[in-house]
Amino acid sequence: MDGLPEDHDIRRKPATYERILKNIAGREVNIHWVVTRPMLARPGYLEEYVSFWNAQAEVNRIWVSVYTPQIGEQSTEMLTPDDRVLLARGAAFLS
């Protein structure tokens, strides 16, 4: 999942949240989430994401990764070293 619906649905249409929830109904799934810099910029985003997916009966685990840029990449998705520290310090809510 590329974030909450407002982020994911734009990137992955037609694989919208609505369609995904319909397709996972009655199954057991793992959710993989890549944290990007814009997610850290919005207060409460990480907690909202985890809360949403934890509330889905079908979700067995939520796997979390940190966005890893390609060599030479300069994009708004990249976490700065300070962002990584902030994420690591706040990661207690993920466990």
CSV table of C-alpha atoms in Angstrom, one decimal, residues 32-36 39 62-68 79 84 87:
chain,number,residue,atom,x,y,z
A,32,HIS,CA,3.7,-4.0,3.0
A,33,TRP,CA,4.2,-0.3,3.5
A,34,VAL,CA,7.0,1.9,2.4
A,35,VAL,CA,7.3,5.1,4.5
A,36,THR,CA,8.2,8.2,2.5
A,39,MET,CA,4.1,10.8,5.2
A,62,ILE,CA,2.1,-5.0,8.5
A,63,TRP,CA,5.6,-5.0,7.1
A,64,VAL,CA,7.2,-1.6,7.2
A,65,SER,CA,10.2,-0.4,5.0
A,66,VAL,CA,11.8,2.9,4.6
A,67,TYR,CA,12.0,4.4,1.1
A,68,THR,CA,15.3,3.7,-0.5
A,79,LEU,CA,14.0,10.6,3.8
A,84,ARG,CA,15.2,8.5,9.7
A,87,LEU,CA,11.0,7.7,12.3
